[in-house]
XYZ file of N, CA and C in Angstrom:
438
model
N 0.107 9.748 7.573
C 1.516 9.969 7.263
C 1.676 11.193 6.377
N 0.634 11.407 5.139
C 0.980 12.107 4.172
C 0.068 13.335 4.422
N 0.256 13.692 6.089
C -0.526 15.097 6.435
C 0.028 16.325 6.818
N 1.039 16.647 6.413
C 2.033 17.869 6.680
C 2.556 18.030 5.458
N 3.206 19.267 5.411
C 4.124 19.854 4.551
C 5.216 18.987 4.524
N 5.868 19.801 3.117
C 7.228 18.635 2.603
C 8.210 18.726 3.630
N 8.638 19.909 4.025
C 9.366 20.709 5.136
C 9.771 19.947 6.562
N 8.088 19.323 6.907
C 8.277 18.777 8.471
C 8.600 17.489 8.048
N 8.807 16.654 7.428
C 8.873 15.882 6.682
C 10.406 15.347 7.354
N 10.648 14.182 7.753
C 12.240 14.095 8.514
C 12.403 12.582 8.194
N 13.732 12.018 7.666
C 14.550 11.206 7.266
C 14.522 10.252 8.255
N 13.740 8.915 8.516
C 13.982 8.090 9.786
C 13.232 8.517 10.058
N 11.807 8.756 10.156
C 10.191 8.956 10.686
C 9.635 7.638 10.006
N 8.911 6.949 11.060
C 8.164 6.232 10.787
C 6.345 6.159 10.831
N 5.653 5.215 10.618
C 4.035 5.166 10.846
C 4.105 4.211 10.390
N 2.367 3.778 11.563
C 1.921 2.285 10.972
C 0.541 3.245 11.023
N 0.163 2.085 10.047
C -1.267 2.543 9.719
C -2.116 1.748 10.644
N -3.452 1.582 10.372
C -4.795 1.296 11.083
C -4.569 -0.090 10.151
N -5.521 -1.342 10.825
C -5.639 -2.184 10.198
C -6.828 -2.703 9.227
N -6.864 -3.758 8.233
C -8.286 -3.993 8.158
C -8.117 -5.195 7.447
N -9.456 -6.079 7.493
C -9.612 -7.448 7.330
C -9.967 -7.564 5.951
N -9.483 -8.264 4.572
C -9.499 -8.607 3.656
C -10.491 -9.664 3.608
N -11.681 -9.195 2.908
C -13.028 -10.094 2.905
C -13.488 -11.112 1.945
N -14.119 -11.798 1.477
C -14.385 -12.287 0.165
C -15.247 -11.719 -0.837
N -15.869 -10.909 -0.470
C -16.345 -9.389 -0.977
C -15.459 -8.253 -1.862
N -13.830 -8.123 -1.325
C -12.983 -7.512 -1.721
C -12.390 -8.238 -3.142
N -12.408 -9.174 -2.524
C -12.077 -10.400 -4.106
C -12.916 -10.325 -5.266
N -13.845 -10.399 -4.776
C -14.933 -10.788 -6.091
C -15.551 -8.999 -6.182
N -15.339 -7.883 -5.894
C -15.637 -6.754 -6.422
C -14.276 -6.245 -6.837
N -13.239 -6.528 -6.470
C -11.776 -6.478 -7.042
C -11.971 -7.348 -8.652
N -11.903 -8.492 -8.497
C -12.385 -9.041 -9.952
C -13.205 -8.501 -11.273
N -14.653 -7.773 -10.499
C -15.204 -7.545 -11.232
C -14.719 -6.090 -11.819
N -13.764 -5.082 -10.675
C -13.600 -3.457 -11.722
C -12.949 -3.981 -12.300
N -12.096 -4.811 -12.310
C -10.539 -4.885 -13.065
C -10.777 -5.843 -14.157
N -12.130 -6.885 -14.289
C -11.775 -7.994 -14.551
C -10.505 -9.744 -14.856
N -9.691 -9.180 -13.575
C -9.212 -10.074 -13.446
C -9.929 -11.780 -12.739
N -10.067 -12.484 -13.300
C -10.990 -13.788 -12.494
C -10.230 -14.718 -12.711
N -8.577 -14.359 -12.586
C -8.037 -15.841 -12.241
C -8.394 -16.618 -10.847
N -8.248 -17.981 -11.468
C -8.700 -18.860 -10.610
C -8.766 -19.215 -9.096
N -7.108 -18.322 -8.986
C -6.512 -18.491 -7.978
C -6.579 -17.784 -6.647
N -7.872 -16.526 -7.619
C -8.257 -15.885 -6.731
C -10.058 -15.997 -6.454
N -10.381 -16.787 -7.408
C -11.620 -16.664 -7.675
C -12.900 -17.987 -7.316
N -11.781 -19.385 -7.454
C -12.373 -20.758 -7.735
C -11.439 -21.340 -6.662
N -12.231 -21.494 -5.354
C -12.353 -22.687 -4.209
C -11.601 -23.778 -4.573
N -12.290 -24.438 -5.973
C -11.572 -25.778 -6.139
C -10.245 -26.281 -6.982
N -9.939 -24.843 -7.786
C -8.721 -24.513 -8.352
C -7.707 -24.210 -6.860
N -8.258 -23.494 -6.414
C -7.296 -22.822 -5.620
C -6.854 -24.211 -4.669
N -7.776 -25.306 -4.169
C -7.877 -25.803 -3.480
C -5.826 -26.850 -3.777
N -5.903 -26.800 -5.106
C -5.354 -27.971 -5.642
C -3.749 -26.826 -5.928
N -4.013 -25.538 -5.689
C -2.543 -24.736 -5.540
C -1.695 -25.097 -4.291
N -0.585 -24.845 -4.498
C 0.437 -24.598 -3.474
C 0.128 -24.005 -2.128
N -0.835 -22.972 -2.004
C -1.746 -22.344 -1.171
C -2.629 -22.982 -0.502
N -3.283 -23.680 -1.404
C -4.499 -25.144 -0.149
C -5.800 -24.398 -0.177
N -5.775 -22.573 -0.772
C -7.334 -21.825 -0.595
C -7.146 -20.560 -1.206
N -8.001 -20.005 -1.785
C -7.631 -18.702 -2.575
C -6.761 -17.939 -1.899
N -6.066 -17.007 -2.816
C -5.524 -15.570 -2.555
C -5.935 -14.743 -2.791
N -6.067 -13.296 -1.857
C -6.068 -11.657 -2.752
C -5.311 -11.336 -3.611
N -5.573 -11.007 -4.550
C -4.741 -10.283 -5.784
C -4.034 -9.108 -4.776
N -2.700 -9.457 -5.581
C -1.522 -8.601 -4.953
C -1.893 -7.485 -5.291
N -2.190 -6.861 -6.305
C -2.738 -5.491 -6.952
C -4.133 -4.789 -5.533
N -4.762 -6.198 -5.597
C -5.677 -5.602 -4.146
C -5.445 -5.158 -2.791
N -4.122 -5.919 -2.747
C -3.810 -5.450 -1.014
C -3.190 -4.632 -1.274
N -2.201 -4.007 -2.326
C -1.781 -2.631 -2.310
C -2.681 -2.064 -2.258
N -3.674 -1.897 -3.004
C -5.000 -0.784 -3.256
C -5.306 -0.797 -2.014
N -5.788 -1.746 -0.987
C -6.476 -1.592 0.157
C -5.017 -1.017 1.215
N -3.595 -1.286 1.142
C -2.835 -0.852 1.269
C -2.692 0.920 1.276
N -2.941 1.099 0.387
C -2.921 2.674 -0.413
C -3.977 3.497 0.617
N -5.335 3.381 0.515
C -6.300 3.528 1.482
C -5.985 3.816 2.770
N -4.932 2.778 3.671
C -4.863 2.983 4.755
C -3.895 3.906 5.410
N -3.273 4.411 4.024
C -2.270 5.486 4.710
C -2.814 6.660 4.570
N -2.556 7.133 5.284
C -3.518 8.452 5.473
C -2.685 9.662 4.643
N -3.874 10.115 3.936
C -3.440 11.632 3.070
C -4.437 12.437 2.889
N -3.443 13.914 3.319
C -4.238 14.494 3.077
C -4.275 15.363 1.713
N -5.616 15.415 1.289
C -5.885 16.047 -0.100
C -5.329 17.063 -0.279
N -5.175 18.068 0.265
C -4.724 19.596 0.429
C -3.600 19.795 0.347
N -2.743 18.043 0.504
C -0.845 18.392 0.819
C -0.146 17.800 -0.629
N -0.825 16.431 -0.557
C -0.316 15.360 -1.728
C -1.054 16.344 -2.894
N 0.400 15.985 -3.748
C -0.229 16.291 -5.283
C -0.377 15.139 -6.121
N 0.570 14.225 -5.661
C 0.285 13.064 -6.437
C 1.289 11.975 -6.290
N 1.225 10.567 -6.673
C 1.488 9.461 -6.334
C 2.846 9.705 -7.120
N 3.638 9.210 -7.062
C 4.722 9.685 -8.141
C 5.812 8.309 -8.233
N 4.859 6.612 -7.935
C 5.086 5.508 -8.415
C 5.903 4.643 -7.385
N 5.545 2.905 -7.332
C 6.753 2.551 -6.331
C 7.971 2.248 -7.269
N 8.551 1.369 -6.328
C 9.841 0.922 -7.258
C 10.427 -0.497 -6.422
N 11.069 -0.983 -6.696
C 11.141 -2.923 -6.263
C 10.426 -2.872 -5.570
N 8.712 -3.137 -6.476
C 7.517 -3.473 -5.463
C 7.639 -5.348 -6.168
N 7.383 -5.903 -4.314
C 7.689 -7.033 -4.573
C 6.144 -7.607 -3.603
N 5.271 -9.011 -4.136
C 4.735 -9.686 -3.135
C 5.614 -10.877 -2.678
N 5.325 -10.606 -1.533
C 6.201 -11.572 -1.042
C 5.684 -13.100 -0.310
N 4.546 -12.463 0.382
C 3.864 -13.914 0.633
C 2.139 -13.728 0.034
N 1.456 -14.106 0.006
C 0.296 -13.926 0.002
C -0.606 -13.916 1.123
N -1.814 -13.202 0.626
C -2.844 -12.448 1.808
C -3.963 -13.468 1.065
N -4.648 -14.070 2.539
C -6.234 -14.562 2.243
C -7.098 -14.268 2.831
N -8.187 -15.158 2.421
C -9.681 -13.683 2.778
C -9.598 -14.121 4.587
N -10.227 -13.399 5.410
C -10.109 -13.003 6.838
C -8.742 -12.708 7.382
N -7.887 -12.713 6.378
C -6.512 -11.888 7.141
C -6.512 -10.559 7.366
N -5.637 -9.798 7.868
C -6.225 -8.632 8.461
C -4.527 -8.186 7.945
N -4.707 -6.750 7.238
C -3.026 -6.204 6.840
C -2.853 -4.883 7.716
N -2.010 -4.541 7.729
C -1.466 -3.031 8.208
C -0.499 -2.277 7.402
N -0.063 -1.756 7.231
C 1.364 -0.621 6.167
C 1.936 0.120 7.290
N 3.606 -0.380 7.406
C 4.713 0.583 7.708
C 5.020 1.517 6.737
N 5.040 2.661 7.025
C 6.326 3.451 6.246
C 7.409 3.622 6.766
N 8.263 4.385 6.211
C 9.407 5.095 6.764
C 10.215 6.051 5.821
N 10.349 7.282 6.428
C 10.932 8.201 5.197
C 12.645 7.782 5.046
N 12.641 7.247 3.726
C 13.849 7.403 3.464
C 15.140 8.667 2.839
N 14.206 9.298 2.556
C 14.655 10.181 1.335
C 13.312 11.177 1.011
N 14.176 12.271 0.986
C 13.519 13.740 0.408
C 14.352 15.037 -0.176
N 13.507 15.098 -1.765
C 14.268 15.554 -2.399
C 13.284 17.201 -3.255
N 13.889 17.903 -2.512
C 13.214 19.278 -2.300
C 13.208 19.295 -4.557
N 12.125 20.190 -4.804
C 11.822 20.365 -6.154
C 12.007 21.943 -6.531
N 12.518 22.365 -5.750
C 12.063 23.757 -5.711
C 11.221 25.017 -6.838
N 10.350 24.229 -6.881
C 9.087 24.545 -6.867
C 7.895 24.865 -6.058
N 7.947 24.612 -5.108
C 7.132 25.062 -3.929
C 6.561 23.393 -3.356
N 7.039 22.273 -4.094
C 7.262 20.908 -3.841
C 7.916 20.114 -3.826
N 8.152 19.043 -2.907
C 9.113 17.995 -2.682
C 8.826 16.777 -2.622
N 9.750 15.810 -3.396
C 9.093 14.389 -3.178
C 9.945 13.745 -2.221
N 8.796 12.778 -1.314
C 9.221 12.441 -0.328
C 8.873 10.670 -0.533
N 10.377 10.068 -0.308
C 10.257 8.699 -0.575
C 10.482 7.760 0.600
N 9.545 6.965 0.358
C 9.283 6.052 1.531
C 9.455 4.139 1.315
N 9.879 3.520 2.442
C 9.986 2.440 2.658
C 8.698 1.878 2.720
N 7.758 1.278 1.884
C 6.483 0.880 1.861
C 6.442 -0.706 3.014
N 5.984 -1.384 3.697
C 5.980 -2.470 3.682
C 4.270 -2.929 4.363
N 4.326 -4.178 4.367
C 2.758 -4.077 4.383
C 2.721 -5.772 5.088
N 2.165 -5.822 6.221
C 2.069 -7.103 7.072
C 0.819 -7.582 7.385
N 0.623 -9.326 7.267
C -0.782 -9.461 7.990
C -0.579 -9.771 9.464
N -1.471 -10.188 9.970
C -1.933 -10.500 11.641
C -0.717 -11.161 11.703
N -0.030 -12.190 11.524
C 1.286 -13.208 12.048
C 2.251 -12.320 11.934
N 2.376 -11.046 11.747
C 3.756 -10.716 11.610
C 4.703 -10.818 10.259
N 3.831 -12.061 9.484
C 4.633 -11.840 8.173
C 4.387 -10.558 7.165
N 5.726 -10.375 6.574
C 5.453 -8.945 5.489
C 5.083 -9.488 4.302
N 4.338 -8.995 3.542
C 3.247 -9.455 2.487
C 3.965 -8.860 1.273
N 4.015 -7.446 1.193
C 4.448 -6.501 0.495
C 5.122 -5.524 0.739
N 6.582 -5.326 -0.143
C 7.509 -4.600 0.287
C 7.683 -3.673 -0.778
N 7.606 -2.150 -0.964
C 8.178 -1.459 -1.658
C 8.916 -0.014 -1.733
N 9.278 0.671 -2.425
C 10.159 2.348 -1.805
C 9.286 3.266 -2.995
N 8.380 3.870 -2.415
C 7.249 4.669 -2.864
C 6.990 6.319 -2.472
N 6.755 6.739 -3.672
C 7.499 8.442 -3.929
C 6.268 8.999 -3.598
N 6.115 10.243 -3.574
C 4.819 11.551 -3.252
C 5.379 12.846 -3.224
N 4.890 13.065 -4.301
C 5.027 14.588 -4.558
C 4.272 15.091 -3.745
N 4.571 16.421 -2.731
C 4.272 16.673 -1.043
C 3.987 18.347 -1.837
N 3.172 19.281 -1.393
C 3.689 20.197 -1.088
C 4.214 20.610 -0.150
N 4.995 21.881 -0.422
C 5.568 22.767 0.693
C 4.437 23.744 1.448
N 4.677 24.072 2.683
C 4.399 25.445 3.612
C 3.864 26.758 2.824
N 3.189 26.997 2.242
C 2.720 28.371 1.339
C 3.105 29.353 2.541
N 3.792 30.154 1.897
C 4.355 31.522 2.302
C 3.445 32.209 2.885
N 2.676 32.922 4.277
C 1.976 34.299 4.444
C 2.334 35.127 3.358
């Protein structure tokens, strides 16, 4: 998505990303950079006795693995420039498999030789349900002049 200039960049463009399967590997090395080891993501028999019936991915993880799957390129993006009503909405467990819609909503030239370009984040597993929904900015460059 984030492989062109700010320029080609058009209002009502969409992309889905590539998919990938959320492992129990992702959990427990997610746990360990961050040290988060709540239960709920961590303990079988805690989790067992949640509302859920079996662990969850940390919401923080499927964005991250989220983030990953949209494609950028180094040379264009300058930088992440934050979401905004980022919401989870259902939860992701281990062998589910997610994907990320975008969609450009909004672009707002910097004139600076960059523009941030804001997008409809949303993020689904295998059933069709949306997991994570948010409207997420990127400072883009522009077209360098000959």
């Amino acid at each position: 998505m984030y492989d062109k200039y700010f320029e080609y960049f058009e209002i009502g463009e969409t992309w889905k990303s590539r998919a990938r399967t959320i492992t129990e590997s992702d959990l427990v090395m997610f746990s360990a950079l961050t040290g988060d080891w709540y239960p709920l993501h961590t303990d079988i028999e805690y989790a067992k006795k949640s509302p859920f019936k079996q662990r969850i991915a940390h919401g923080m993880l499927v964005l991250s693995i989220g983030t990953g799957l949209t494609k950028m390129e180094p040379e264009i993006i300058i930088a992440n420039y934050g979401i905004d009503q980022l919401r989870f909405i259902q939860p992701v467990f281990i062998h589910d498999t997610i994907h990320v819609e975008l969609e450009v909503v909004d672009l707002k030239d910097k004139q600076n030789g960059t523009g941030v370009v804001t997008v409809k984040q949303s993020t689904y597993k295998q059933t069709g349900d949306q997991v994570i929904t948010g409207i997420s900015k990127a400072l883009v460059k522009k077209e360098p002049e000959n």
